[in-house]
């Protein structure tokens, strides 16, 4: 049932509609056209074109194409001068020639896979060149934070930090004392002129920045399930983050919705850091015995750098062909 407010809003509207319809009908009686008027109107209507017949001039190519193509060619030349994309570095070749792992590297894809057998086990190590791109983004974020720190007003700095004076002497090998001051190591308190000549002559060695390569390792045994490990290879170290166990090896990489549901509901083990330290060490030895060791930890970041450059050169080439 309509409320009084709705009825009061609709009543004037209904009256207006009724009066307008009545007026329209009465007017139509006097507006009935004659046969002569109808024929004259039809004769006066002329069809008009809905489009312009003037030919429009289009440019054959964009104005920036030539400049963009030249810049892409310049980038290609720079990358080729840095490293020959068709030849693999010798240390990478040496590892692959002497390693039990077989390399699976498909051009145009980010993921690289190493496979091998160990007794009745099938071992798979997968990694991606995307880790190198993520490091570049992290470096940019660190640079932004450093610039923010430099632009910070000194008056906003905490009062307990030391910005100079005798109590902050020595910026290398420092440690905090119980009183909150920095303790200077003995070798840092020696003046530069009093140090041995051979120590003064040694230039500061700058190490190339390393990056963490994330590995997905699977050890599968027929009829016994699979171990799935997450690890990081960096600076020659193989660091295990997690060890999962799956009774059904197909759940490591589910391919159906049923398998995804089963994998999501499965208990695969505690965090690796919560395990007993001796158990952690034994897992590391277990993987070292299967070739997931320091040598592999040195190889993977180097190969990621090599593959990323090849993929970048291919990308530059394909984009240049598209622009040309």
GROMACS .gro file of C-alpha atoms in nm, residues 103 105 174 178 240 266 312:
model
    7
  103UNK     CA    1   6.977  -2.794  -1.803
  105UNK     CA    2   6.629  -2.350  -2.063
  174UNK     CA    3   8.258  -0.056   1.605
  178UNK     CA    4   7.716  -0.097   2.807
  240UNK     CA    5   6.706  -2.382   0.318
  266UNK     CA    6   4.736  -3.075   0.350
  312UNK     CA    7   6.690  -0.868  -2.287
   0.00000   0.00000   0.00000
